[in-house]
Each structure stands twice: as C-alpha cells, then as structure tokens.
mmCIF file of C-alpha atoms and ligand atoms in Angstrom:
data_model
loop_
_atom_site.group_PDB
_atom_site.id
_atom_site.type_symbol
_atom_site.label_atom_id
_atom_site.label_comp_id
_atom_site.label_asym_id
_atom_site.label_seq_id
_atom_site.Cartn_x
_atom_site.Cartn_y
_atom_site.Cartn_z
ATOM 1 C CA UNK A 448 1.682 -2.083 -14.341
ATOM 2 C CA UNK A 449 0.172 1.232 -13.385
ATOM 3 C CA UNK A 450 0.416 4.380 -14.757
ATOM 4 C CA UNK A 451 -1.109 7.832 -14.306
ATOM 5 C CA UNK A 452 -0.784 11.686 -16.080
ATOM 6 C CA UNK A 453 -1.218 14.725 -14.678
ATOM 7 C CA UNK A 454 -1.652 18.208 -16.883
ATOM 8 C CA UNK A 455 0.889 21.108 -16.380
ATOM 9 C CA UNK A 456 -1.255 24.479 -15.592
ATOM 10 C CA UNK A 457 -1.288 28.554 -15.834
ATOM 11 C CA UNK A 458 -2.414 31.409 -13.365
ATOM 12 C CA UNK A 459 -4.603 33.575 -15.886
ATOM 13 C CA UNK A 460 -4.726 36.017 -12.410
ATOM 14 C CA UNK A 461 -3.804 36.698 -9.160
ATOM 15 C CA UNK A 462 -0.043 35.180 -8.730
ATOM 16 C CA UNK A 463 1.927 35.941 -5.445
ATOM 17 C CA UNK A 464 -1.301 37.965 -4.080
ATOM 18 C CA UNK A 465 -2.876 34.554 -3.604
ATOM 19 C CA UNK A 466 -0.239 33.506 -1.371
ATOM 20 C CA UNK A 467 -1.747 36.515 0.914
ATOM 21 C CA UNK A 468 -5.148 35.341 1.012
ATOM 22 C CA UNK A 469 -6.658 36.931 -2.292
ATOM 23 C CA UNK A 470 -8.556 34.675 -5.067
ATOM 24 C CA UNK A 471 -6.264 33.513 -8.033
ATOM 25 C CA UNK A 472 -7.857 31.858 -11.330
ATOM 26 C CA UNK A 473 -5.802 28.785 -12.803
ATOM 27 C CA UNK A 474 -6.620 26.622 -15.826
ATOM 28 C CA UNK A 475 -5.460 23.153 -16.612
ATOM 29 C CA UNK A 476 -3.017 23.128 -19.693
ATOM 30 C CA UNK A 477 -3.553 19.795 -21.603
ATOM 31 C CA UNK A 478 -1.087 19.587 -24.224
ATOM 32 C CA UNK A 479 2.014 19.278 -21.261
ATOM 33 C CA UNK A 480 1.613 16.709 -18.708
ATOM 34 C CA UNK A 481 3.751 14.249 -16.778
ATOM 35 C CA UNK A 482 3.096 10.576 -16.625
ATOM 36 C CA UNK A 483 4.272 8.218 -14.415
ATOM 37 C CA UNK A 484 4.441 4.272 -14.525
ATOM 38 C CA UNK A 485 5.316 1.216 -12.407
ATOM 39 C CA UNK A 486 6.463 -1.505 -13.609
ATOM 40 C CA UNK A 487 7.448 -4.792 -11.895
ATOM 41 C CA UNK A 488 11.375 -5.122 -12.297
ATOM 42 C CA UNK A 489 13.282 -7.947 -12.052
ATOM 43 C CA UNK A 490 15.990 -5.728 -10.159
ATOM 44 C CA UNK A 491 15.795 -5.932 -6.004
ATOM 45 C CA UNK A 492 14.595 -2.383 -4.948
ATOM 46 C CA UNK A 493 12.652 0.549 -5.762
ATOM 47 C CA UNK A 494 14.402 2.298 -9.102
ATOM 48 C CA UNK A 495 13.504 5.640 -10.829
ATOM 49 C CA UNK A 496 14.089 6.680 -14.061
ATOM 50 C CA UNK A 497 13.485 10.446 -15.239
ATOM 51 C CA UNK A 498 15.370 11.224 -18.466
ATOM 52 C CA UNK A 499 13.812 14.629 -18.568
ATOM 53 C CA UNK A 500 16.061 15.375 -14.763
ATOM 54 C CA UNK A 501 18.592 12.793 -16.206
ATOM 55 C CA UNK A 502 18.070 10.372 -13.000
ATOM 56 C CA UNK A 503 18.140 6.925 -13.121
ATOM 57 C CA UNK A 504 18.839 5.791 -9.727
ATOM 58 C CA UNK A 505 17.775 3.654 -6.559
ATOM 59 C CA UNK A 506 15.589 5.415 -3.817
ATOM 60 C CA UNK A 507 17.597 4.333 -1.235
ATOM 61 C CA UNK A 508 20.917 5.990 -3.371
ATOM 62 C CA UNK A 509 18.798 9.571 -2.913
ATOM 63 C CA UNK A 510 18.499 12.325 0.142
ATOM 64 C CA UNK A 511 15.087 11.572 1.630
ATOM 65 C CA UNK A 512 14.307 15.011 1.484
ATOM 66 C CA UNK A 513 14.476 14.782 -2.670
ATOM 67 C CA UNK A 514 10.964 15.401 -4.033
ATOM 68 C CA UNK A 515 10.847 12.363 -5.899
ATOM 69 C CA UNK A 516 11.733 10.350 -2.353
ATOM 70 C CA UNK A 517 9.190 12.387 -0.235
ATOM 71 C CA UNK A 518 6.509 10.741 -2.609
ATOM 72 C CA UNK A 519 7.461 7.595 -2.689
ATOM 73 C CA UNK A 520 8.411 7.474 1.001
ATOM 74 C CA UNK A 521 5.053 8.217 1.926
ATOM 75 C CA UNK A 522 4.109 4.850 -0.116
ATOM 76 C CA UNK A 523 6.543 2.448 1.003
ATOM 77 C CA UNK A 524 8.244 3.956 4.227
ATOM 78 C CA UNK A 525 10.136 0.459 4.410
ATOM 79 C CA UNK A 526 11.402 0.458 1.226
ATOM 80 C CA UNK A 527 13.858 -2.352 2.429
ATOM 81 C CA UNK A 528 13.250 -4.985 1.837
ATOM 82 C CA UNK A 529 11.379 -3.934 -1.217
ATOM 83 C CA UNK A 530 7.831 -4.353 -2.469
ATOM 84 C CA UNK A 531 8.455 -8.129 -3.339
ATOM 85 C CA UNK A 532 6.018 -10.570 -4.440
ATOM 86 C CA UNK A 533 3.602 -7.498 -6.598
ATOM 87 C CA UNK A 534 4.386 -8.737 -9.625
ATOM 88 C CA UNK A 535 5.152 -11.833 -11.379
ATOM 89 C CA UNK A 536 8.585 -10.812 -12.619
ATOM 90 C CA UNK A 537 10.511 -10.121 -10.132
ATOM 91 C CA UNK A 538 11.264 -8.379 -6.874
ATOM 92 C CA UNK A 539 11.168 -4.548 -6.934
ATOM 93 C CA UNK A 540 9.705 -2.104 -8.908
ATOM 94 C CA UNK A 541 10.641 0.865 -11.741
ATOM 95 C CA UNK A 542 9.388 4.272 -11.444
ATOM 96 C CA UNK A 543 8.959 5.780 -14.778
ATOM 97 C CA UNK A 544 8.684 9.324 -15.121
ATOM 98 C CA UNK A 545 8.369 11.560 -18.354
ATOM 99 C CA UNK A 546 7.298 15.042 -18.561
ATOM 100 C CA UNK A 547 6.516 17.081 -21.188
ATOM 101 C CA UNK A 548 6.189 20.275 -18.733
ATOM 102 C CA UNK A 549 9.446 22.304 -18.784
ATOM 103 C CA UNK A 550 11.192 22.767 -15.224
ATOM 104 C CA UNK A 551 10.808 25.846 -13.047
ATOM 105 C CA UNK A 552 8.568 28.089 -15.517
ATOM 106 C CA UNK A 553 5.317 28.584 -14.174
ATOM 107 C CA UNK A 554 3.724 25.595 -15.762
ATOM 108 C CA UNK A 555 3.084 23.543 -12.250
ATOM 109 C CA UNK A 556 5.768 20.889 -13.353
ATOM 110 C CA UNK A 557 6.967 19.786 -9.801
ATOM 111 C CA UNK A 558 3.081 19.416 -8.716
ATOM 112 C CA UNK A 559 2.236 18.034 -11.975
ATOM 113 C CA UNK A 560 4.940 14.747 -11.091
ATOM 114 C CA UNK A 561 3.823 14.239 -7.492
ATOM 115 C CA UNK A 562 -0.147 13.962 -8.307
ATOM 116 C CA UNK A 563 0.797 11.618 -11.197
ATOM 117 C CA UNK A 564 3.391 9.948 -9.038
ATOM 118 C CA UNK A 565 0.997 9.663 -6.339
ATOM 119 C CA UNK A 566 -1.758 8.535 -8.185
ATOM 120 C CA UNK A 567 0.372 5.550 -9.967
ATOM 121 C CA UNK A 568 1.869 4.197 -6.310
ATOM 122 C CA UNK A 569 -1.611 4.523 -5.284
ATOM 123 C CA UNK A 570 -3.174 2.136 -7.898
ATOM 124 C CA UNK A 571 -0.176 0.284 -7.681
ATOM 125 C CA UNK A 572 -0.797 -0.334 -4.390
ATOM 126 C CA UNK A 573 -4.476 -0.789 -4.769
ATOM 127 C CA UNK A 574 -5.122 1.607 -2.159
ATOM 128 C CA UNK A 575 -7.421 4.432 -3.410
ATOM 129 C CA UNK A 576 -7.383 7.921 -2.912
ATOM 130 C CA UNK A 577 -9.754 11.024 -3.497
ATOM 131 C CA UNK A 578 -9.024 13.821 -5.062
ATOM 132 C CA UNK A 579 -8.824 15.615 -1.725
ATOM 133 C CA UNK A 580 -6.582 13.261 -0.402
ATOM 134 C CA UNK A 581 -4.401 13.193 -3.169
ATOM 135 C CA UNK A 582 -4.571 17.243 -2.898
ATOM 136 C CA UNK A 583 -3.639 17.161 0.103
ATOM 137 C CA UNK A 584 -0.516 14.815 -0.392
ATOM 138 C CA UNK A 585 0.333 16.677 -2.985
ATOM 139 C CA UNK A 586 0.391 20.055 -1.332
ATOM 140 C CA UNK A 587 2.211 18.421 1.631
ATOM 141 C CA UNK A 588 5.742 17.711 -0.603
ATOM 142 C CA UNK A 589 4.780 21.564 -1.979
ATOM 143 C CA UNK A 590 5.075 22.875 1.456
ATOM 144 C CA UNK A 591 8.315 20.610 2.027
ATOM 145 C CA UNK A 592 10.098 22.158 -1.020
ATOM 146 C CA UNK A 593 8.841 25.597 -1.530
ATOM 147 C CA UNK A 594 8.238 27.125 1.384
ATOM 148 C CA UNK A 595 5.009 29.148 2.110
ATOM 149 C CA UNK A 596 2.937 27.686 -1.462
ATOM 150 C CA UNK A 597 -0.714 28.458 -1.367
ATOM 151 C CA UNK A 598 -1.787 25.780 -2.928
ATOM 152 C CA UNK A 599 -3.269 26.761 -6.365
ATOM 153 C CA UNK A 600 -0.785 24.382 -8.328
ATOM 154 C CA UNK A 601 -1.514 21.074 -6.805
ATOM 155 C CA UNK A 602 -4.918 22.086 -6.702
ATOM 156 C CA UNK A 603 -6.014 22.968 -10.380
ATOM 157 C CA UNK A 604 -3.601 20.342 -11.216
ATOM 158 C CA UNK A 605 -5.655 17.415 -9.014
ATOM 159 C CA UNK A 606 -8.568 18.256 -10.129
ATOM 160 C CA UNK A 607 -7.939 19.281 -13.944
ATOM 161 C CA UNK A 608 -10.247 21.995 -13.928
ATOM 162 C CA UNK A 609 -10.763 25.363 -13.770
ATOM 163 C CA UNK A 610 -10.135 27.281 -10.314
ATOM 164 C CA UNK A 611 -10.920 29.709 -8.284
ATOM 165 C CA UNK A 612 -8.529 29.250 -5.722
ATOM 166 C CA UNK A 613 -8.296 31.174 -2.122
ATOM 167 C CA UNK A 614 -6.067 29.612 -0.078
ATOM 168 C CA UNK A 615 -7.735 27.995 2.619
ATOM 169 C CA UNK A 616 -10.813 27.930 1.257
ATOM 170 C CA UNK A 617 -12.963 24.660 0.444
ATOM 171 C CA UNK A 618 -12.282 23.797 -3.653
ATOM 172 C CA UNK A 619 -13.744 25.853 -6.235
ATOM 173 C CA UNK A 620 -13.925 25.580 -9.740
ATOM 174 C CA UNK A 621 -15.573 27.898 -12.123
ATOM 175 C CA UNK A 622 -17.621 27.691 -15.189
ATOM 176 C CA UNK A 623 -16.341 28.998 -18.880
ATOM 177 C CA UNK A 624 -19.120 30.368 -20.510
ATOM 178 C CA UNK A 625 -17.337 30.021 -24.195
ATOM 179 C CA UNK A 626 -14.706 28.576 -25.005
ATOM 180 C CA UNK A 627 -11.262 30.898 -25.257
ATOM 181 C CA UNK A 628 -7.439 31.169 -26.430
ATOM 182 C CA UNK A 629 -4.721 31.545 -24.658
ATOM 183 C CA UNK A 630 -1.131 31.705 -26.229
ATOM 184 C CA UNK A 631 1.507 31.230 -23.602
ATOM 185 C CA UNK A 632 5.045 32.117 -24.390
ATOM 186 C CA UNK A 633 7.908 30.484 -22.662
ATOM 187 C CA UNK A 634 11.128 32.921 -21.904
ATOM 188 C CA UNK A 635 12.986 29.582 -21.332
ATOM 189 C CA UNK A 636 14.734 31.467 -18.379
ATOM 190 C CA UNK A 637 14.575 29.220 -15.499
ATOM 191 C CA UNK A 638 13.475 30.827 -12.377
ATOM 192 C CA UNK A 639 13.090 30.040 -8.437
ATOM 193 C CA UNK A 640 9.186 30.822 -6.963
ATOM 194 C CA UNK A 641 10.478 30.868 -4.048
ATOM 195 C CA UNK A 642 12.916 33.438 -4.626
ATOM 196 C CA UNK A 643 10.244 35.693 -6.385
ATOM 197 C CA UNK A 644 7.611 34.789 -3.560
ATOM 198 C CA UNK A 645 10.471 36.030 -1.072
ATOM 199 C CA UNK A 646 11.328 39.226 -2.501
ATOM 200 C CA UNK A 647 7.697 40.036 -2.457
ATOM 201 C CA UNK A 648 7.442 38.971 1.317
ATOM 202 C CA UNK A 649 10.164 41.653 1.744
ATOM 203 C CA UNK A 650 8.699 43.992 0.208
ATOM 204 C CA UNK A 651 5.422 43.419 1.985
ATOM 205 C CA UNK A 652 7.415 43.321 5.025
ATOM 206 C CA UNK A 653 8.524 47.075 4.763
ATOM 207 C CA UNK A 654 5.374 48.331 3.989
ATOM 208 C CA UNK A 655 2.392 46.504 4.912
ATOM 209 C CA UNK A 656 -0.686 48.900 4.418
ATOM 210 C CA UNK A 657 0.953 49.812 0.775
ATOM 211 C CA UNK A 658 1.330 46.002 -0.337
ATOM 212 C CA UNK A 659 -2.210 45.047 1.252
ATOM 213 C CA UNK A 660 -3.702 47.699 -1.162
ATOM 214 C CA UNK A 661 -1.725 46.152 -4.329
ATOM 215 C CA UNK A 662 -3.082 42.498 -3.386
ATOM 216 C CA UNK A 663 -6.393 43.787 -2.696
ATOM 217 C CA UNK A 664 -6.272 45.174 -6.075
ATOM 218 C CA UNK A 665 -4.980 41.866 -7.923
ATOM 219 C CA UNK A 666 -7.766 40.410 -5.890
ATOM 220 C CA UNK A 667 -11.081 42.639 -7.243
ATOM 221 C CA UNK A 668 -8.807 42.006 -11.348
ATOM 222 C CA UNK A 669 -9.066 38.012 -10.380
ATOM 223 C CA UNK A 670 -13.192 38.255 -8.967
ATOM 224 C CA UNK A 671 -14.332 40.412 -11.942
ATOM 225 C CA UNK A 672 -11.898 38.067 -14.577
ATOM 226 C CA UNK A 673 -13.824 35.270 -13.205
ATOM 227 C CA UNK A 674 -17.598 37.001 -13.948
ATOM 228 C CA UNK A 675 -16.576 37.661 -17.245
ATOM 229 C CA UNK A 676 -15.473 34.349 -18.230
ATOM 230 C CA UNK A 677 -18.144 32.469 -16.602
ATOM 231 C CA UNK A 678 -20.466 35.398 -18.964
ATOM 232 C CA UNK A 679 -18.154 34.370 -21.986
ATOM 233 C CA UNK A 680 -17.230 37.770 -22.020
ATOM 234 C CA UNK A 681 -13.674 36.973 -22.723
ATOM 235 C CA UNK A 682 -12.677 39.620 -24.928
ATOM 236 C CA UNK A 683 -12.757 41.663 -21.429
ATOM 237 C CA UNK A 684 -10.667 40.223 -19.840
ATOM 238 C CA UNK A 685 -7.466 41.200 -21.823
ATOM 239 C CA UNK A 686 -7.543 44.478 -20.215
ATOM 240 C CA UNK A 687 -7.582 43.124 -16.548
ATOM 241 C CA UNK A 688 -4.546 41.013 -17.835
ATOM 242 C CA UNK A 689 -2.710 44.178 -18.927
ATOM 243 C CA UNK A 690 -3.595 45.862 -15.452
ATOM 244 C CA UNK A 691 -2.571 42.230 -13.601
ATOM 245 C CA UNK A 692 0.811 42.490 -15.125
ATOM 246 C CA UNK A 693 1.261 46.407 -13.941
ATOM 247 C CA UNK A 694 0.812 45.226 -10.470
ATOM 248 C CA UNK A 695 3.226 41.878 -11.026
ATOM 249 C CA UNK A 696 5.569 44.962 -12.444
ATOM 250 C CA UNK A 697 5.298 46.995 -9.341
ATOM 251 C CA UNK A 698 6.098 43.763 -7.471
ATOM 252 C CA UNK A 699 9.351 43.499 -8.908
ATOM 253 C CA UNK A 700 8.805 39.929 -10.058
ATOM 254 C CA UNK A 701 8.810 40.333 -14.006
ATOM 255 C CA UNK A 702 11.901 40.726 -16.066
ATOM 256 C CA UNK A 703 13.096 42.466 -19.414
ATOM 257 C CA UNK A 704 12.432 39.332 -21.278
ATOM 258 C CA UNK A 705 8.842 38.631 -19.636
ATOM 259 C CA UNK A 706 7.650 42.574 -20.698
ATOM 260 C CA UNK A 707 9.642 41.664 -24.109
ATOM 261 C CA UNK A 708 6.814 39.053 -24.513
ATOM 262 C CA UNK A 709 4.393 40.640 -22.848
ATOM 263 C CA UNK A 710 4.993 43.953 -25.613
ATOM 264 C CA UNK A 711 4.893 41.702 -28.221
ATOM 265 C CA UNK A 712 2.064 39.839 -27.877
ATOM 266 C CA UNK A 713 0.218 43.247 -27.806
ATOM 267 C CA UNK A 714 1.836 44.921 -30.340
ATOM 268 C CA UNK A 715 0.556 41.799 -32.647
ATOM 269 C CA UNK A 716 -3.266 41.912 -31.962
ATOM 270 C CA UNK A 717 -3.129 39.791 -28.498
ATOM 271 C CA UNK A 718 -6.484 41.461 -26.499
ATOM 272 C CA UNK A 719 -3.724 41.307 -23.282
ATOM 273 C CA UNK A 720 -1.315 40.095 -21.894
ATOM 274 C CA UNK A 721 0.887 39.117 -18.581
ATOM 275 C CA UNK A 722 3.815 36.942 -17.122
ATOM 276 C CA UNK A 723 2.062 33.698 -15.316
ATOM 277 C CA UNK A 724 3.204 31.870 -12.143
ATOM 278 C CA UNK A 725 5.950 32.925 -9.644
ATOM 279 C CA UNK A 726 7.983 35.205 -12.417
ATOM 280 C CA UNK A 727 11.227 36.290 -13.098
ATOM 281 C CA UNK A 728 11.423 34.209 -16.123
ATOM 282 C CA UNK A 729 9.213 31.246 -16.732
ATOM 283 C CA UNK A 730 6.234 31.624 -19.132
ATOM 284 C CA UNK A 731 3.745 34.768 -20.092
ATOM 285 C CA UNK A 732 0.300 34.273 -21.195
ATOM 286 C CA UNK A 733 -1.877 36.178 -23.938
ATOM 287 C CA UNK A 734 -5.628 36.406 -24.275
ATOM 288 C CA UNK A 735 -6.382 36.139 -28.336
ATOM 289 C CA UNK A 736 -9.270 36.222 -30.832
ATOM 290 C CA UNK A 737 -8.551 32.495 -32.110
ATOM 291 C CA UNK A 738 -8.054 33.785 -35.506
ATOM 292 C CA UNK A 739 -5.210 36.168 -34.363
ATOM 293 C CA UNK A 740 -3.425 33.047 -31.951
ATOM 294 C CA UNK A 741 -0.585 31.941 -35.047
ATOM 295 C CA UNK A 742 0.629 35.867 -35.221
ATOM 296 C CA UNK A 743 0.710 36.187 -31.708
ATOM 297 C CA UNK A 744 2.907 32.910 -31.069
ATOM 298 C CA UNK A 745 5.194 33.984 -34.148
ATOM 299 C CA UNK A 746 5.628 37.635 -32.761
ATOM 300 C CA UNK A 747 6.050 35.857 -29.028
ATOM 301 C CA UNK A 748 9.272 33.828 -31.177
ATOM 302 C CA UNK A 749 10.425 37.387 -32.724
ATOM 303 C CA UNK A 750 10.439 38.735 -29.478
ATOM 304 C CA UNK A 751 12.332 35.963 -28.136
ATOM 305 C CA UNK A 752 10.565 33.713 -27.065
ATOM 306 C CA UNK A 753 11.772 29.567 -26.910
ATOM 307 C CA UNK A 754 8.740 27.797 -27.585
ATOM 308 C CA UNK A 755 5.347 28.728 -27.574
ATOM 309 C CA UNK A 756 1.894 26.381 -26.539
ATOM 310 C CA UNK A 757 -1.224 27.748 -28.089
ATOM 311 C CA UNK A 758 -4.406 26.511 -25.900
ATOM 312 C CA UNK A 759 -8.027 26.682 -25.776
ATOM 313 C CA UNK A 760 -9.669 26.740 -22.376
ATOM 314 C CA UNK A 761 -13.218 24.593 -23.018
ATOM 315 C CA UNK A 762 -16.419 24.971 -20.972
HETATM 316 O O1 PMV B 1558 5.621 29.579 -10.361
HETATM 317 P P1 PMV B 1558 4.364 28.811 -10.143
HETATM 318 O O2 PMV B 1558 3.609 28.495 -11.355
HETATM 319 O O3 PMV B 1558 4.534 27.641 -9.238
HETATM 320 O O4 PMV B 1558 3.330 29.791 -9.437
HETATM 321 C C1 PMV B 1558 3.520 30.285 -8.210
HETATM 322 C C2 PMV B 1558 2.375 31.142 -7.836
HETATM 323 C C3 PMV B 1558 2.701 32.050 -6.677
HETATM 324 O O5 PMV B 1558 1.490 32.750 -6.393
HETATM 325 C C4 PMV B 1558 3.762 33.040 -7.056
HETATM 326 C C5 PMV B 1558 3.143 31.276 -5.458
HETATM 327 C C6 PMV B 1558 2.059 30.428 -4.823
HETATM 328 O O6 PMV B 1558 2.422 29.585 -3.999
HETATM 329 O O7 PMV B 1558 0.877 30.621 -5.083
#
C-alpha cells in the first residue's frame, strides 16, 4: 500500500491580481486535507473510489480529460492491461480518495487531490519525485481544467508552507515572525474560479490602464502584508485585509453573502477581514486576537455562515 495527504490552503492577499503578475501570500490550512491510497485489489484494472464526489468507478469507464484520469494517466498511460504483478493479491489496483476540503470554495481542494494523488502513484510506483516536479505535475492538470491558473494553489499546497507566490517566479516562502489566527468562514455557496477569473479578464479587457492600477495596488497590500508578518506585526495586517477586500469588491468578484461574513466578522472584534480565493461564494477569512477567534466564528454562523475552521498560522 501507499498513501499520501495533502493540506487544503487560503490566499491571506492578492487573489485574481496574481494571475496578472502581482505577489499573492497563501498559507497551508492543516486541519482539511485530502489523502489518497493504493491498494492492491484483487479486481483486474485500475478502480477509484471517492465517496466525497460519489465515484466509484474504473479509469477506463471515465473521459480522459476527467481530473482524476489526467493524474493517473500520466502514471500508467497503458492502463490496459493493468499494473499486474505489484502486489501479492491480485491484479489491479484501488485508488482511494477522501477529502476533508469542501469542493469549489477557495480552499485549493482540486490541487490538494492531484499532489496527494500524485505523490501516492509515485511511491506506488517507486519512482520518486521532488517537490518541483510534483509542482509542476500538479500545475499541469491546473492548467488543463481551469484555464489561465497562476499557480499559487498547487504551489503552497506542494510545499506546505507559507508563500509568496509571483507567478513565474522561482518558489518563495516566507517567514512568520509569531504565530497568528485566522478564522475562515465558509458561505457554502459553491462557486466557479474560472468564471470569477473571467469576468475580471473582461473587465481588464475594457480598461487596461484602470485595472493595472487596481492590481498594482493589491500588489504593494500583499508586499507590505508580508513585512509585517515576517515582523510579527500581525495585528497590522487586518487593515490591509479590509482594503484587499475593497479592491476584490471593485472587481466584482464578492457577493452579498461573502460581505455578510466579511461585516460580521468585524462587527465582532475580528482586526479584518476579506473573501479568499477566486470568490463569488467559497470561503472569507478573518485576522483575530486568539482570544477573540470563538466570537468571531459564532458571529461568522449568525451571519450565515455553514461551517467555520479556526487556524493558527505557526512560524
Ligand atoms: O479559488 P481558488 O482558491 O482556487 O483561488 C484562485 C485564485 C485566483 O487568483 C482567483 C486564481 C489564480 O489562478 O490564482
């Protein structure tokens, strides 16, 4: 057997302008991951079996452009006949897949499944990989299903650390100077990145030199966010949050029920907050004193919100 996790994630700053060149910062969220084993079956063939996507099925039954068979493809790209003879049971394999990381809400789910699913297949196959190979993989069956990713969410997600992500750029994490809280609050609306990254392309589109000033702006938020964390000067960053979200605003890409959130956390003690990831729906974040982080979540669940993760983000 092999198995491997991978932890879901959150932009603290710089969403959608990072897709235009400007830094982002993302942090690893531990207590959601998705894990992925392979076992030896006694079944011919490759099977999967994801409960949380309710698919239990052969490979060879799925399109090959299905995330789950771009992976795997790039493992066995013969899958017939199968990978016989691995194990001592049988013929084929099962791919198990559970995720804690709710679907299309900002948490890096999709990116969170390949890098576990390509680190399992890897050690299955005893063939190993480095980080930046299994980066690059993994932001290879990004590209295939979003569109025009930058990058950030395989990339914090591969290496389980803090970023500070410009796309194209060699990897670079950052340091956390003291330890902080971060309550994120889900809106349990499901929403499409690449519908939200695609509106803001439009808008872009219509008015370049406007748009270029916006991004530039998320941009300086995301450098000086950075400073102050690495300083463990968190409880300045709340304000850059609140000023992040204005510009996410002006992009179109929040929603009544993200500012409902977003309100709430302030109005109960939260030092700032903003909506996280591609928007629309999908999860907010809020920067709290730890001692405040319980009233915060509860207010987030007044205001609506489905389920709430508190999380501390460790040097
Ligand atoms: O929705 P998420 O968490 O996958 O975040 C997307 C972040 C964007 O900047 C909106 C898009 C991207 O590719 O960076």
């Amino acid at each position: 057997m092999s198995s491997a996790s991978a932890p879901g994630k959150i932009i603290l700053f710089g969403e959608h302008a990072v897709v235009y060149g400007r830094p982002a910062l993302a942090v690893p969220v531990t207590q959601v991951h998705a894990n992925v084993e392979i076992l030896d079956s006694p079944k011919n063939g490759i099977w999967i079996d994801a409960p949380d996507i309710d698919l239990h099925a052969e490979l060879k039954s799925l399109p090959s452009d299905h995330p789950l068979a771009t992976v795997i493809h790039k493992f066995f790209p013969h899958p017939n006949p199968p990978p016989a003879g691995r194990g001592t049971t049988g013929e084929g394999i099962e791919i198990k897949i559970i995720s804690t990381i709710p679907v299309a809400s900002g948490l890096g789910s999709g990116a969170a499944v390949s890098v576990a699913l390509i680190r399992a297949l890897s050690s299955y196959l005893g063939q190993s990989m480095t980080n930046e190979q299994v980066n690059a993989l993994a932001y290879e069956i990004e590209k295939s299903h979003h569109g025009t990713p930058s990058g950030i969410d395989n990339t914090v997600i591969t290496y389980a650390k803090p970023v500070f992500f410009i796309k194209g750029h060699p990897i670079e994490t950052f340091k956390v100077g003291r330890p902080f809280t971060i309550v994120i609050g889900d809106t349990g609306i499901s929403a499409l990145t690449k519908e939200a990254v695609g509106d803001v392309r439009v808008l872009w589109d219509a008015d370049k030199a406007r748009w270029e000033k916006k991004f530039d702006e998320v941009g300086e938020i995301a450098k000086q966010a950075k400073e102050r964390i690495e300083n463990g000067e968190w409880e300045l960053i709340g304000d850059l949050m609140n000023q992040n979200h204005a510009l996410l605003q002006e992009m179109t890409v929040s929603s009544p029920e993200l500012d409902r959130l977003v309100n709430g956390a302030r109005k109960a003690g939260a030092l700032g907050a903003k909506l996280s990831g591609g928007g629309r729906g999908g999860n907010m974040i809020a920067m709290v004193e730890p001692e405040k982080a319980e009233a915060v979540s509860g207010s987030l669940k007044e205001a609506g919100a489905k389920n709430t993760i508190i999380t501390t983000i460790n040097p």
